[in-house]
Short mmCIF file of C-alpha atoms in Angstrom, two decimals:
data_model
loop_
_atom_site.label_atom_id
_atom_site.label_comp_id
_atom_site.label_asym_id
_atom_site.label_seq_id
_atom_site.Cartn_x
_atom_site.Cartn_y
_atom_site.Cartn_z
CA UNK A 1 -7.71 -9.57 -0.98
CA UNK A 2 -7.21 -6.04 -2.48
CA UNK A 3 -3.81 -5.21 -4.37
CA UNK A 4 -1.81 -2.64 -2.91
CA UNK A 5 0.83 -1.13 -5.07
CA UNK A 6 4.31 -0.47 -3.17
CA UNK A 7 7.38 1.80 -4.27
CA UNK A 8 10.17 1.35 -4.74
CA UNK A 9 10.91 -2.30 -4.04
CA UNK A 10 14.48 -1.50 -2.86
CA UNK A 11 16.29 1.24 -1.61
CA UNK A 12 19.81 1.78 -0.96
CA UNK A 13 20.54 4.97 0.83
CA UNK A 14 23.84 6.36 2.85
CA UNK A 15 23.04 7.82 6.27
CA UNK A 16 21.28 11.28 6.66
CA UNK A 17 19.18 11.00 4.05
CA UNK A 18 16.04 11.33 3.62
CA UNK A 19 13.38 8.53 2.52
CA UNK A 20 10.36 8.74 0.70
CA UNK A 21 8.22 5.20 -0.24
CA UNK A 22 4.53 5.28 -0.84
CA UNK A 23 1.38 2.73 -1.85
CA UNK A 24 -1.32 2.57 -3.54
CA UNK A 25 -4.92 0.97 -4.35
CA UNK A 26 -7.41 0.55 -6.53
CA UNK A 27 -10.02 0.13 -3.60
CA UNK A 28 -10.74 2.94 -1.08
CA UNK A 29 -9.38 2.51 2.67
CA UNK A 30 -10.76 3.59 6.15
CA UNK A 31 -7.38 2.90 7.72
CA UNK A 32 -3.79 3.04 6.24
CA UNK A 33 -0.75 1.09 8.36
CA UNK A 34 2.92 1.26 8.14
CA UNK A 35 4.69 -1.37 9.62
CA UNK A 36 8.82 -1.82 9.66
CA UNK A 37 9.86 -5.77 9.58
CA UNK A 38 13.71 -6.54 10.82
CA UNK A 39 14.98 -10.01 9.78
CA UNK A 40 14.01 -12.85 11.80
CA UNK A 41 11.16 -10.41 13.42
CA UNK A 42 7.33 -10.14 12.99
CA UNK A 43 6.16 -6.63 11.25
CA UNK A 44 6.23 -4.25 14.16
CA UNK A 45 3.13 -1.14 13.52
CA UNK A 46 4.96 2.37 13.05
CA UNK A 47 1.94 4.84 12.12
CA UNK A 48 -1.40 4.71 11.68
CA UNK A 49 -3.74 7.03 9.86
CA UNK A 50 -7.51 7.30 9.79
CA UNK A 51 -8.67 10.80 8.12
CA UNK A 52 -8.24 11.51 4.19
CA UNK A 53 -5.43 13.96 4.73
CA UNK A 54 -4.19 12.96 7.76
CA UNK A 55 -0.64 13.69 7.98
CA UNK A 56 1.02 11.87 11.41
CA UNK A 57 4.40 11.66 12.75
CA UNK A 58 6.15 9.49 14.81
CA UNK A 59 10.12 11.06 15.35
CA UNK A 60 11.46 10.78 12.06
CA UNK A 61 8.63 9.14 10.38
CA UNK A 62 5.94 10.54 9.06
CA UNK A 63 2.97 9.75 6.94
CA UNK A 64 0.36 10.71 4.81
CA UNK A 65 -3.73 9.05 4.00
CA UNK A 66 -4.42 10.35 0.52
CA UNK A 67 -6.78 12.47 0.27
CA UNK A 68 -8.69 9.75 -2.28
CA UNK A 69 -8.21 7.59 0.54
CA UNK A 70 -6.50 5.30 -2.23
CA UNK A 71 -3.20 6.29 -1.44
CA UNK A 72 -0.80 6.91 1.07
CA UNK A 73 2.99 7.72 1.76
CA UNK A 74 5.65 6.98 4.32
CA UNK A 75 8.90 9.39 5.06
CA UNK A 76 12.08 8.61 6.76
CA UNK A 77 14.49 11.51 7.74
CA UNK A 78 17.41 11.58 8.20
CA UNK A 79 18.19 8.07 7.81
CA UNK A 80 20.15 5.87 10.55
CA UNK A 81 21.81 2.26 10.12
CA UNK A 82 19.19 0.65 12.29
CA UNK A 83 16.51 1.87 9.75
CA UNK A 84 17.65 -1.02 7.77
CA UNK A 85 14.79 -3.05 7.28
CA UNK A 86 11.51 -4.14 5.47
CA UNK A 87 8.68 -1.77 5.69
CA UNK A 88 5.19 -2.15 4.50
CA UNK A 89 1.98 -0.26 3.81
CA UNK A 90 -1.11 -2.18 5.07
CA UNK A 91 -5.08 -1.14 4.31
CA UNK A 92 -8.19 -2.07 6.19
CA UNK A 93 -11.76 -1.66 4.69
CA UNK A 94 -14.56 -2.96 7.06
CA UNK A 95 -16.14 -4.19 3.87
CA UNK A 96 -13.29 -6.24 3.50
CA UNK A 97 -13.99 -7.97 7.29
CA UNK A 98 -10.81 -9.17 8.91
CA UNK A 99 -8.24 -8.78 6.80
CA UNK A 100 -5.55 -6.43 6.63
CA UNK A 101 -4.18 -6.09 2.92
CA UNK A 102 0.02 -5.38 2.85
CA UNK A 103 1.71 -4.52 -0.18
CA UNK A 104 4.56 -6.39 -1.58
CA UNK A 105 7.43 -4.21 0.93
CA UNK A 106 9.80 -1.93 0.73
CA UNK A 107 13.72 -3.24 1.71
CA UNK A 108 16.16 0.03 2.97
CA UNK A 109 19.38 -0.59 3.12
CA UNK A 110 21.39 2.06 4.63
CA UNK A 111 25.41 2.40 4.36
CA UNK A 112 27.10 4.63 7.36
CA UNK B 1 5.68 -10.76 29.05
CA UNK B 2 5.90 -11.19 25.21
CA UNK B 3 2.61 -10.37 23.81
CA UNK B 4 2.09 -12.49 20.52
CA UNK B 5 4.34 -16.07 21.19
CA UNK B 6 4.82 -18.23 18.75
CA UNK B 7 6.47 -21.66 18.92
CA UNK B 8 8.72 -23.64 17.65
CA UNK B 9 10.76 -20.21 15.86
CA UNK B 10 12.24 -22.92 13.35
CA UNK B 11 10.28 -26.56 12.03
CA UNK B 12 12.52 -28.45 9.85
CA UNK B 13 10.61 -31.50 8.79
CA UNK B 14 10.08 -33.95 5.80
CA UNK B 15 7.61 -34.25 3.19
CA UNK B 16 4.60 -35.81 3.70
CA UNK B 17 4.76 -35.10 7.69
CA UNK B 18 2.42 -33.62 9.86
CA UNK B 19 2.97 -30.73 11.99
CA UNK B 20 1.58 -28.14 14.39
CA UNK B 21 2.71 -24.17 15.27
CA UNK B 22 1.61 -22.95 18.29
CA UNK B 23 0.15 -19.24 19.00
CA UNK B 24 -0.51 -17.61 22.24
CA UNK B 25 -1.75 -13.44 23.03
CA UNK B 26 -1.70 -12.14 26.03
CA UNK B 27 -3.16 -8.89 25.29
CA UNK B 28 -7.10 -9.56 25.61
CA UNK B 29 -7.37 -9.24 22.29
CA UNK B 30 -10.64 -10.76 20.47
CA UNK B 31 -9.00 -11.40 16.77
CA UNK B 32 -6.33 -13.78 15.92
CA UNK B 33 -4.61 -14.45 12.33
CA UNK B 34 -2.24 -16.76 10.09
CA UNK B 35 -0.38 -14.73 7.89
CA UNK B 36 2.19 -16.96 5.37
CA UNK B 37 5.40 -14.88 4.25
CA UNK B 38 7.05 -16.24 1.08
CA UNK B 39 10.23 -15.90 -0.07
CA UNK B 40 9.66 -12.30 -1.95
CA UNK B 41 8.47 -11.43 1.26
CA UNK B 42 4.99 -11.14 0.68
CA UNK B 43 2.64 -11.19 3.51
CA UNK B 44 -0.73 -13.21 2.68
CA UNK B 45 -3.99 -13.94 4.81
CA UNK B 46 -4.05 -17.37 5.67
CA UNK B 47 -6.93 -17.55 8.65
CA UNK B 48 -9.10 -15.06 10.78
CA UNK B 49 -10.74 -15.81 13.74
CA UNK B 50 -12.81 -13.86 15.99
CA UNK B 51 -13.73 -15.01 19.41
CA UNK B 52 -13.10 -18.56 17.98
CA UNK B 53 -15.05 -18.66 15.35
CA UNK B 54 -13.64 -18.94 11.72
CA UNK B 55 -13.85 -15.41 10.02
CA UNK B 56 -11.57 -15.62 6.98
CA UNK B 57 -10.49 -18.97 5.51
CA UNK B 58 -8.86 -17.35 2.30
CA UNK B 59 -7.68 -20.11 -0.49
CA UNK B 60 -5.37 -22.41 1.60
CA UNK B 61 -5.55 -26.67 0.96
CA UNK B 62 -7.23 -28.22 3.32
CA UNK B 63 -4.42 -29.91 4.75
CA UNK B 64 -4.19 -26.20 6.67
CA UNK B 65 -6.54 -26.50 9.33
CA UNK B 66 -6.55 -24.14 12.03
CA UNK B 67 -7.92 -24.16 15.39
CA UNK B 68 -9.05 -21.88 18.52
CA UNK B 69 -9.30 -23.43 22.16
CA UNK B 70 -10.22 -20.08 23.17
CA UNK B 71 -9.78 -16.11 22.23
CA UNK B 72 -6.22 -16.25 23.76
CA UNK B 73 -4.65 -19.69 21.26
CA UNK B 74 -4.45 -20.48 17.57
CA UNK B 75 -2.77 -23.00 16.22
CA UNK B 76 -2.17 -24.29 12.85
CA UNK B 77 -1.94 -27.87 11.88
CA UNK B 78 -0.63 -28.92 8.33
CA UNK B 79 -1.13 -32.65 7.12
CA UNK B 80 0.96 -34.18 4.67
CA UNK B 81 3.93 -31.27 4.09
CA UNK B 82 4.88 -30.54 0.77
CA UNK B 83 8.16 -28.49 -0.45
CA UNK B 84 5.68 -25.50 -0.96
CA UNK B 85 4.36 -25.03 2.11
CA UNK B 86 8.52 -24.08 3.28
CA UNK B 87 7.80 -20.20 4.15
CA UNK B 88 7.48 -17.88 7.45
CA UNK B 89 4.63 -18.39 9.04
CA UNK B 90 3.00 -15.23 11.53
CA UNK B 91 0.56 -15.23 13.62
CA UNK B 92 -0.94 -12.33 14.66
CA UNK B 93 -3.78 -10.51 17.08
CA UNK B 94 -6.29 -7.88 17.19
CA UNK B 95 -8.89 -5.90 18.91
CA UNK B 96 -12.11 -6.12 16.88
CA UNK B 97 -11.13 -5.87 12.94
CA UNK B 98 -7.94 -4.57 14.10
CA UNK B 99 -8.35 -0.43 12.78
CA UNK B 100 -5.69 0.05 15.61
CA UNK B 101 -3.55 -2.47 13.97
CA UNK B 102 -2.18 -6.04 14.19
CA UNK B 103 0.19 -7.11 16.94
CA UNK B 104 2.40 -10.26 15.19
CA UNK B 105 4.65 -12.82 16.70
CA UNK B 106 8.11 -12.97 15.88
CA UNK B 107 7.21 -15.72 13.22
CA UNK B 108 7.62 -19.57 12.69
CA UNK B 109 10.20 -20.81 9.72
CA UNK B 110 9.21 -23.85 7.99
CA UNK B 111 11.55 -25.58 6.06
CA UNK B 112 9.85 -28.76 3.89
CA UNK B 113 12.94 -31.49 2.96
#
């Protein structure tokens, strides 16, 4: 499958701040995916984003596709304890057939 | 009314057994996957299949063998365990390729004694 570069690896935030974590690839995507994981859980699908450029939000999320549709970033405001969690980026390429490509996750941790 | 179900939620067996995980959707969807989660957490294609037939059979032994009754079920049989194969399995399901995303069970923890 395609690599795709996540940052940072960790975070470890207090709450109200803001988070910023993005990905990227060496391949072009048609479709980026963020999805959050809580232990014990399957991934659960946050936003998704089809245009280069797109910029969608989903209450205190929101994310960008890259405009080289090789990239693409994920903010959290205002950060809450039950933000705690695992998120990942995920890219789909229809050359690629049916496979969705994560990168390697990004663990918040977030103190009251 | 859960929409990807996976069973058993925890397998603790010994090495050299054989065992099955279960996967049901009840969302109509056409795609089903095996994903494997290691212990950094990394999520990795296992299997694809698309209105039961094999799409994606990325580089897993062949004592992984997969199968599809129909659209709605995939399971995963592994032959002779080894201490490697101890990870999270997910299964997971789709409409088409999946460009509106992956719906994933809750996952299946193997643990190889």
């Amino acid at each position: 499958g395609q690599q795709l570069n996540q940052s940072p690896q960790s975070m470890f935030i207090q709450e109200g701040e803001d988070v910023s974590m993005n990905c990227t690839s060496s391949s072009i995507f048609n479709t980026w995916l963020w999805y959050k994981q809580d232990p014990g859980e399957g991934p659960v699908l946050l936003i998704a984003l089809y245009k280069a450029g797109e910029l969608t939000s989903n209450g205190r999320l929101t994310a960008q596709f890259g405009i080289t549709r090789k990239d693409s970033f994920l903010n959290i405001s205002a950060s809450i304890p039950s933000d705690v969690g695992i998120y990942f980026c995920a890219g789909l390429n229809p050359n690629s057939g049916y496979a969705l490509n994560f990168g390697k996750g990004t663990s918040l941790l977030v103190t009251p | 009314d859960t929409a990807v179900s996976q069973t058993p939620k925890y397998l603790v067996t010994q090495m050299g057994n054989d065992k099955s995980i279960k996967c049901e959707q009840n969302l109509g969807h056409d795609t089903m996957y095996w994903y494997k989660q290691d212990s950094k957490k990394f999520l990795k294609i296992m299997f694809s299949y698309n209105n039961k037939e094999l799409i994606i059979n990325e580089t897993v032994p062949n004592r992984f063998s997969p199968k599809s009754p129909d659209k709605a079920h995939l399971n995963l049989h592994i032959n002779s365990l080894e201490l490697g194969d101890s990870a999270v399995y997910f299964c997971a399901s789709s409409q088409g390729q999946g460009f509106w995303g992956y719906t994933f069970g809750s996952g299946t923890r193997l643990t190889v004694v």
